[in-house]
Every structure is written in C-alpha cells, then in structure tokens.
Short mmCIF file of C-alpha atoms in Angstrom, two decimals:
data_model
loop_
_atom_site.label_atom_id
_atom_site.label_comp_id
_atom_site.label_asym_id
_atom_site.label_seq_id
_atom_site.Cartn_x
_atom_site.Cartn_y
_atom_site.Cartn_z
CA UNK A 1 247.50 162.14 -55.31
CA UNK A 2 247.22 165.68 -53.92
CA UNK A 3 244.10 167.85 -53.97
CA UNK A 4 245.67 170.19 -56.51
CA UNK A 5 246.64 167.33 -58.82
CA UNK A 6 243.09 165.97 -58.66
CA UNK A 7 241.58 169.38 -59.39
CA UNK A 8 243.89 169.93 -62.38
CA UNK A 9 243.04 166.53 -63.83
CA UNK A 10 239.31 167.06 -63.32
CA UNK A 11 239.53 170.40 -65.10
CA UNK A 12 241.50 169.11 -68.07
CA UNK A 13 239.21 166.05 -68.24
CA UNK A 14 236.16 168.29 -68.63
CA UNK A 15 237.58 170.26 -71.53
CA UNK A 16 238.89 167.08 -73.11
CA UNK A 17 235.24 166.21 -73.81
CA UNK A 18 235.29 169.13 -76.24
CA UNK A 19 238.82 168.47 -77.54
CA UNK A 20 240.07 171.68 -75.98
CA UNK A 21 243.56 171.74 -74.39
CA UNK A 22 244.21 174.39 -71.74
CA UNK A 23 246.99 176.79 -70.84
CA UNK A 24 248.19 177.01 -67.22
CA UNK A 25 246.24 180.26 -66.69
CA UNK A 26 243.06 178.65 -68.06
CA UNK A 27 243.51 175.66 -65.77
CA UNK A 28 243.74 178.09 -62.85
CA UNK A 29 240.68 180.07 -63.97
CA UNK A 30 238.53 176.97 -64.50
CA UNK A 31 239.97 174.84 -61.69
CA UNK A 32 237.13 172.52 -60.67
CA UNK A 33 236.19 172.39 -56.97
CA UNK A 34 239.64 172.57 -55.36
CA UNK A 35 239.62 172.01 -51.60
CA UNK A 36 242.18 174.75 -51.04
CA UNK A 37 243.07 178.15 -52.49
CA UNK A 38 245.72 178.05 -55.19
CA UNK A 39 247.62 180.72 -57.07
CA UNK A 40 248.53 180.56 -60.74
CA UNK A 41 252.11 179.95 -59.61
CA UNK A 42 250.91 176.83 -57.77
CA UNK A 43 249.37 175.52 -60.98
CA UNK A 44 252.53 176.15 -62.97
CA UNK A 45 254.70 174.54 -60.33
CA UNK A 46 252.50 171.44 -60.23
CA UNK A 47 252.50 171.12 -64.01
CA UNK A 48 256.30 171.42 -64.10
CA UNK A 49 257.22 169.23 -61.14
CA UNK A 50 254.45 166.71 -60.45
CA UNK A 51 255.39 163.20 -61.61
CA UNK A 52 251.71 162.25 -61.44
CA UNK A 53 250.73 165.00 -63.89
CA UNK A 54 253.71 164.37 -66.16
CA UNK A 55 252.62 160.74 -66.42
CA UNK A 56 249.04 161.64 -67.40
CA UNK A 57 249.39 164.89 -69.36
CA UNK A 58 251.21 166.14 -72.41
CA UNK A 59 252.19 169.74 -73.16
CA UNK A 60 252.46 171.34 -76.58
CA UNK A 61 253.42 175.01 -76.91
CA UNK A 62 252.01 175.69 -73.45
CA UNK A 63 248.73 173.82 -73.98
CA UNK A 64 248.02 170.87 -71.70
CA UNK A 65 245.93 167.86 -72.69
CA UNK A 66 245.56 164.24 -71.65
CA UNK A 67 248.28 161.89 -72.83
CA UNK A 68 247.40 160.48 -76.24
CA UNK A 69 245.33 163.55 -77.09
CA UNK A 70 248.05 165.95 -78.24
CA UNK A 71 246.40 166.22 -81.69
CA UNK A 72 243.58 168.35 -80.25
CA UNK A 73 246.05 171.22 -79.98
CA UNK A 74 245.73 171.85 -83.74
CA UNK A 75 241.94 171.72 -83.54
CA UNK A 76 241.98 174.39 -80.87
CA UNK A 77 244.14 176.66 -83.03
CA UNK A 78 241.82 176.18 -86.01
CA UNK A 79 238.68 176.87 -83.98
CA UNK A 80 240.25 179.93 -82.35
CA UNK A 81 240.82 181.34 -85.82
CA UNK A 82 237.23 180.57 -86.84
CA UNK A 83 235.91 182.37 -83.76
CA UNK A 84 236.80 185.80 -85.16
CA UNK A 85 234.51 185.27 -88.16
CA UNK A 86 231.66 184.04 -86.00
CA UNK A 87 232.01 186.93 -83.54
CA UNK A 88 231.78 189.41 -86.43
CA UNK A 89 228.35 187.95 -87.21
CA UNK A 90 227.32 188.25 -83.56
CA UNK A 91 228.36 191.90 -83.52
CA UNK A 92 226.40 192.54 -86.72
CA UNK A 93 223.25 190.97 -85.28
CA UNK A 94 223.65 192.68 -81.90
CA UNK A 95 223.82 196.07 -83.61
CA UNK A 96 220.35 195.30 -84.97
CA UNK A 97 219.07 193.92 -81.67
CA UNK A 98 219.93 197.16 -79.88
CA UNK A 99 216.96 198.71 -81.74
CA UNK A 100 214.61 196.22 -80.05
CA UNK A 101 213.58 197.58 -76.63
CA UNK A 102 212.72 194.11 -75.35
CA UNK A 103 216.36 192.96 -75.59
CA UNK A 104 218.46 194.00 -72.60
CA UNK A 105 221.50 191.75 -73.02
CA UNK A 106 222.96 189.50 -75.71
CA UNK A 107 225.71 187.06 -74.78
CA UNK A 108 227.51 184.32 -76.66
CA UNK A 109 227.33 180.96 -74.92
CA UNK A 110 228.34 177.31 -75.30
CA UNK A 111 231.36 176.45 -77.48
CA UNK A 112 231.86 179.90 -79.02
CA UNK A 113 232.04 181.33 -75.51
CA UNK A 114 235.56 179.94 -75.29
CA UNK A 115 236.29 180.18 -79.04
CA UNK A 116 235.86 176.47 -79.70
CA UNK A 117 233.04 176.43 -82.27
CA UNK A 118 233.75 174.32 -85.34
CA UNK A 119 233.56 175.34 -88.99
CA UNK A 120 230.05 173.97 -89.51
CA UNK A 121 228.61 174.80 -86.09
CA UNK A 122 225.91 177.33 -85.32
CA UNK A 123 226.13 180.26 -82.90
CA UNK A 124 224.33 180.03 -79.55
CA UNK A 125 223.06 183.20 -77.93
CA UNK A 126 221.76 183.82 -74.43
CA UNK A 127 219.34 186.74 -74.19
CA UNK A 128 218.02 188.67 -71.20
CA UNK A 129 214.74 190.43 -71.86
CA UNK A 130 213.17 193.61 -70.53
CA UNK A 131 210.99 192.83 -67.52
CA UNK A 132 207.64 191.36 -68.49
CA UNK A 133 208.43 191.09 -72.22
CA UNK A 134 210.20 187.74 -72.59
CA UNK A 135 207.82 186.46 -75.27
CA UNK A 136 208.11 189.68 -77.28
CA UNK A 137 211.91 189.50 -77.05
CA UNK A 138 211.87 185.96 -78.38
CA UNK A 139 209.42 186.77 -81.18
CA UNK A 140 211.28 189.75 -82.61
CA UNK A 141 214.80 188.34 -82.22
CA UNK A 142 213.80 185.16 -84.05
CA UNK A 143 211.85 187.13 -86.66
CA UNK A 144 214.97 189.14 -87.51
CA UNK A 145 217.28 186.13 -87.92
CA UNK A 146 214.64 184.42 -90.08
CA UNK A 147 214.36 187.54 -92.23
CA UNK A 148 218.15 187.69 -92.58
CA UNK A 149 218.35 183.96 -93.43
CA UNK A 150 220.43 183.25 -90.34
CA UNK A 151 218.38 180.46 -88.76
CA UNK A 152 219.72 176.87 -88.73
CA UNK A 153 218.23 174.52 -91.30
CA UNK A 154 218.27 170.75 -91.70
CA UNK A 155 220.89 171.15 -94.43
CA UNK A 156 223.20 173.62 -92.72
CA UNK A 157 223.91 175.12 -89.30
CA UNK A 158 227.09 176.91 -90.29
CA UNK A 159 227.21 180.36 -88.64
CA UNK A 160 223.43 180.29 -88.12
CA UNK A 161 221.96 181.60 -84.87
CA UNK A 162 220.38 179.36 -82.27
CA UNK A 163 218.09 181.42 -80.03
CA UNK A 164 216.99 178.91 -77.45
CA UNK A 165 217.59 180.53 -74.07
CA UNK A 166 215.88 183.67 -72.74
CA UNK A 167 215.39 184.94 -69.19
CA UNK A 168 213.61 187.98 -67.75
CA UNK A 169 215.84 190.70 -66.28
CA UNK A 170 214.04 190.41 -62.92
CA UNK A 171 214.76 186.70 -62.61
CA UNK A 172 218.47 186.26 -63.20
CA UNK A 173 219.12 183.25 -60.97
CA UNK A 174 219.10 180.10 -63.13
CA UNK A 175 219.92 177.61 -60.38
CA UNK A 176 216.51 175.95 -60.75
CA UNK A 177 217.39 174.93 -64.32
CA UNK A 178 220.53 173.10 -63.22
CA UNK A 179 220.49 169.35 -63.81
CA UNK A 180 221.01 168.47 -60.16
CA UNK A 181 224.25 168.80 -58.22
CA UNK A 182 226.07 166.57 -60.74
CA UNK A 183 225.65 169.13 -63.52
CA UNK A 184 229.33 169.78 -64.20
CA UNK A 185 228.52 171.65 -67.42
CA UNK A 186 226.35 174.47 -66.05
CA UNK A 187 229.00 176.26 -63.93
CA UNK A 188 231.30 176.25 -66.95
CA UNK A 189 228.44 177.49 -69.14
CA UNK A 190 228.01 180.50 -66.85
CA UNK A 191 231.74 181.20 -66.64
CA UNK A 192 232.11 181.16 -70.44
CA UNK A 193 229.37 183.64 -71.29
CA UNK A 194 230.65 186.54 -73.40
CA UNK A 195 228.49 189.70 -73.18
CA UNK A 196 228.34 191.37 -76.58
CA UNK A 197 225.50 193.81 -75.95
CA UNK A 198 224.87 194.85 -72.34
CA UNK A 199 223.92 198.53 -71.95
CA UNK A 200 222.53 198.09 -68.41
CA UNK A 201 225.37 195.95 -67.00
CA UNK A 202 223.08 192.97 -66.54
CA UNK A 203 225.96 190.56 -67.07
CA UNK A 204 227.52 191.61 -63.77
CA UNK A 205 224.15 191.32 -62.04
CA UNK A 206 223.64 187.90 -63.61
CA UNK A 207 226.95 186.65 -62.21
CA UNK A 208 226.05 188.02 -58.77
CA UNK A 209 222.64 186.32 -58.90
CA UNK A 210 224.34 183.05 -59.82
CA UNK A 211 227.25 183.24 -57.42
CA UNK A 212 226.59 179.56 -56.62
CA UNK A 213 228.70 178.67 -59.67
CA UNK A 214 231.74 179.90 -57.73
CA UNK A 215 231.28 176.91 -55.41
CA UNK A 216 232.48 174.86 -58.38
CA UNK A 217 234.82 177.34 -60.05
CA UNK A 218 236.18 179.61 -57.29
CA UNK A 219 238.80 181.24 -59.56
CA UNK A 220 236.43 182.10 -62.41
CA UNK A 221 235.96 185.78 -63.18
CA UNK A 222 233.85 187.98 -65.45
CA UNK A 223 234.65 188.05 -69.15
CA UNK A 224 235.09 191.22 -71.17
CA UNK A 225 234.51 191.67 -74.87
CA UNK A 226 236.63 194.38 -76.43
CA UNK A 227 234.17 195.04 -79.26
CA UNK A 228 231.03 195.20 -77.11
CA UNK A 229 228.12 196.79 -78.95
CA UNK A 230 226.90 200.10 -77.50
CA UNK A 231 223.63 201.93 -77.88
CA UNK A 232 223.44 205.02 -80.07
CA UNK A 233 221.19 208.08 -80.18
CA UNK A 234 219.41 206.55 -83.16
CA UNK A 235 218.91 203.18 -81.50
CA UNK A 236 217.64 204.83 -78.31
CA UNK A 237 215.07 206.92 -80.19
CA UNK A 238 213.97 204.04 -82.40
CA UNK A 239 213.66 201.62 -79.47
CA UNK A 240 211.39 204.04 -77.62
CA UNK A 241 209.17 204.37 -80.67
CA UNK A 242 209.23 200.60 -81.09
CA UNK A 243 208.25 200.18 -77.43
CA UNK A 244 205.32 202.57 -77.74
CA UNK A 245 204.03 200.91 -80.93
CA UNK A 246 204.37 197.28 -79.86
CA UNK A 247 204.03 197.56 -76.08
CA UNK A 248 201.85 200.58 -75.22
CA UNK A 249 200.85 200.81 -71.54
CA UNK A 250 197.12 200.45 -72.23
CA UNK A 251 197.54 197.25 -74.29
CA UNK A 252 200.52 195.55 -72.67
CA UNK A 253 198.72 192.51 -71.24
CA UNK A 254 196.72 191.94 -74.42
CA UNK A 255 199.79 192.22 -76.67
CA UNK A 256 201.91 190.03 -74.41
CA UNK A 257 199.28 187.29 -74.33
CA UNK A 258 198.91 187.51 -78.11
CA UNK A 259 202.62 186.95 -78.80
CA UNK A 260 202.80 184.28 -76.10
CA UNK A 261 199.83 182.38 -77.52
CA UNK A 262 201.08 182.74 -81.09
CA UNK A 263 204.48 181.23 -80.28
CA UNK A 264 203.18 178.43 -78.08
CA UNK A 265 200.83 177.47 -80.89
CA UNK A 266 203.67 177.01 -83.40
CA UNK A 267 206.20 175.35 -81.08
CA UNK A 268 207.44 172.06 -82.50
CA UNK A 269 205.42 169.06 -81.26
CA UNK A 270 208.55 167.39 -79.91
CA UNK A 271 209.41 170.46 -77.83
CA UNK A 272 205.83 170.78 -76.61
CA UNK A 273 205.92 167.26 -75.26
CA UNK A 274 209.01 168.13 -73.20
CA UNK A 275 207.80 171.41 -71.69
CA UNK A 276 208.55 171.61 -67.97
CA UNK A 277 208.94 167.85 -67.43
CA UNK A 278 212.63 168.43 -66.58
CA UNK A 279 215.29 171.10 -67.16
CA UNK A 280 215.71 170.60 -70.90
CA UNK A 281 212.68 172.61 -72.02
CA UNK A 282 211.42 175.26 -69.60
CA UNK A 283 208.55 177.56 -70.49
CA UNK A 284 207.27 180.19 -68.05
CA UNK A 285 207.18 183.96 -67.65
CA UNK A 286 210.71 184.02 -66.25
CA UNK A 287 212.58 181.66 -68.54
CA UNK A 288 212.25 180.25 -72.05
CA UNK A 289 214.70 177.41 -72.57
CA UNK A 290 214.34 175.16 -75.61
CA UNK A 291 217.08 172.51 -75.53
CA UNK A 292 215.44 169.27 -76.63
CA UNK A 293 218.93 167.88 -77.22
CA UNK A 294 220.33 169.00 -73.89
CA UNK A 295 223.57 167.02 -73.56
CA UNK A 296 224.44 167.97 -69.99
CA UNK A 297 223.73 164.49 -68.66
CA UNK A 298 225.90 162.99 -71.39
CA UNK A 299 228.70 165.46 -70.62
CA UNK A 300 228.52 164.63 -66.91
CA UNK A 301 228.72 160.90 -67.61
CA UNK A 302 231.61 161.33 -70.02
CA UNK A 303 233.45 163.53 -67.52
CA UNK A 304 232.95 161.07 -64.67
CA UNK A 305 234.34 158.25 -66.79
CA UNK A 306 237.45 160.25 -67.59
CA UNK A 307 237.94 161.29 -63.97
CA UNK A 308 237.52 157.70 -62.76
CA UNK A 309 240.42 156.63 -64.96
CA UNK A 310 242.64 159.55 -64.03
CA UNK A 311 242.08 160.34 -60.38
CA UNK A 312 243.19 157.92 -57.72
CA UNK A 313 243.04 158.40 -53.96
#
C-alpha cells in the first residue's frame, strides 16, 4: 500500500467517525500526515485508479466513504442544509457580541465548523478575548445567551450555544491543551474553525501561532466566511462606553478579580473537580476550557481501530 493510499484512508477513516463522507478536494485539504507532497490531481488519480482504494471505498455523487457506509451521504446532505439555519443564529449573536469590548473574535467550532451539526445539536463557539479580560468576556457572553434563552438545557440542546472555550488574545498558541501527540482531533478542530466575527484579524494570527497543526494537515488552509460580521460606528461607540463603565483603568484589577471569583464560585462541582488535572478542563488567565465530556481520547481510539483494519503495510 502506497503512502498516498494510506493517507487517504486515514483521512476518510477520521471523518467516518462523524458519518461525514468527503469530496476529493476535501480529502486533499484534510490529508492526514502524508510523507510526500501531493496535488489535488494526485488524489483524484488515486481515487480513480487505485485497486486498493476501490476495494475499500465507495463513491456516491463525488463523495467518498468507507465501503458499507454509503448511507452517510444522505446524512451529510441533510446536515449541510441544517447548517444554514444554525449559522444565521451565530450571525445574530455575533452582531450583539460586537458591542462587548472584551470579545475580539467569535468562531464556530466542532461539527458546525464543517457543516455537520445535527438537527438537535447545539452550537459550539470559540472566543478570543481582549487581553487581560478573559473572565469578563466569559461572563458577559454567557449572560447574553442566558438572557436570550439560548443556553443548552437538560431537555433540549437544539440550536443552543455552548460557550466552553475562551483564550486571551496574547496567548494564542493552544498546543499545551493538546491531548498528547496522539490527539488526532485537535489539528482538525483548528482547521475547521470558521471566523464569524474577527475585526482585528486574530484568526490569521491564531493559525500562525498554531502552525504545528500543519505537521498533521500540511494542505489545510484558512477558512473564510462570506457573511462575516463587521463592526459599526454604533458598536464602536457603545463598546468604548461599555469598556469605560465595566473596565475603567483605576478599577481594572478589582473588577477582574470580582468577575473571576464570582464565576469560579458558581462553577459546577463536577467541573471544579476536573480543573487543571488534564486537558479537559483548563482554568487560568490565558485559557478557559470547560469540556468535562471531552471525547478526544475516544475519537483517537475509534480512529486507530478503523485505521488498523484499513491500512496494511
């Protein structure tokens, strides 16, 4: 089995975990750790001519999946259609967040990042805060979604917002929160971020700070969102007033400690018990990450099992 055939199978195996078939161009973009440099034409040629790949893959209207998994093609189409509705909600919320001076970037992450969120799933956001205000960014962003009734509940997560990952704009490198070198999910997580509100071009700086993900996905490139939310004269004026009222220079440390203490006090007991013992729940002045159900280890195990069955020396 050639290096390219192995890389193609490893890539398709990863997205198979999420029932997501890929086009040839997506396989090229997300090609996992190839030993050589390959063009899109190389991918297409391999898919069309390789007997190894033809024996293990099935194609339906240009979407490639593992043999026996052709039914996931319809699921992808359905979820792609759902994505438009969910992105409209993200745009609506981001237009409100632009009035908060502590929010410097809002990006869609996880399944919606590649338009694969299900009907009943929530919407995951990744937020970069103004320097030194990460706890204020978290407080006001969560306060707004609670006020709007957009937080997940035990009864329903449909189109609700999960705000569980914040970083400070001065600390963009998230390598330390990777789950070891076997964390196959994290490079894909980075590559699938969709910036919806990014007035200071922090998304580009974030990718540069995390260029290590290109060691895994050398063909990955920055994503663009055609309906990216922009600042306005009104939002600029309001945010400055907001900043002066809630973060005046002479009270910054006192206010920051107040909001930090308030939120730590009301953090769920289960999350508190997990703080900083591994990479699931991270709480410091640079990063706030609250994923008690972090499935990266499960994804890595599931991926390895698929690869073991598919890839032979």
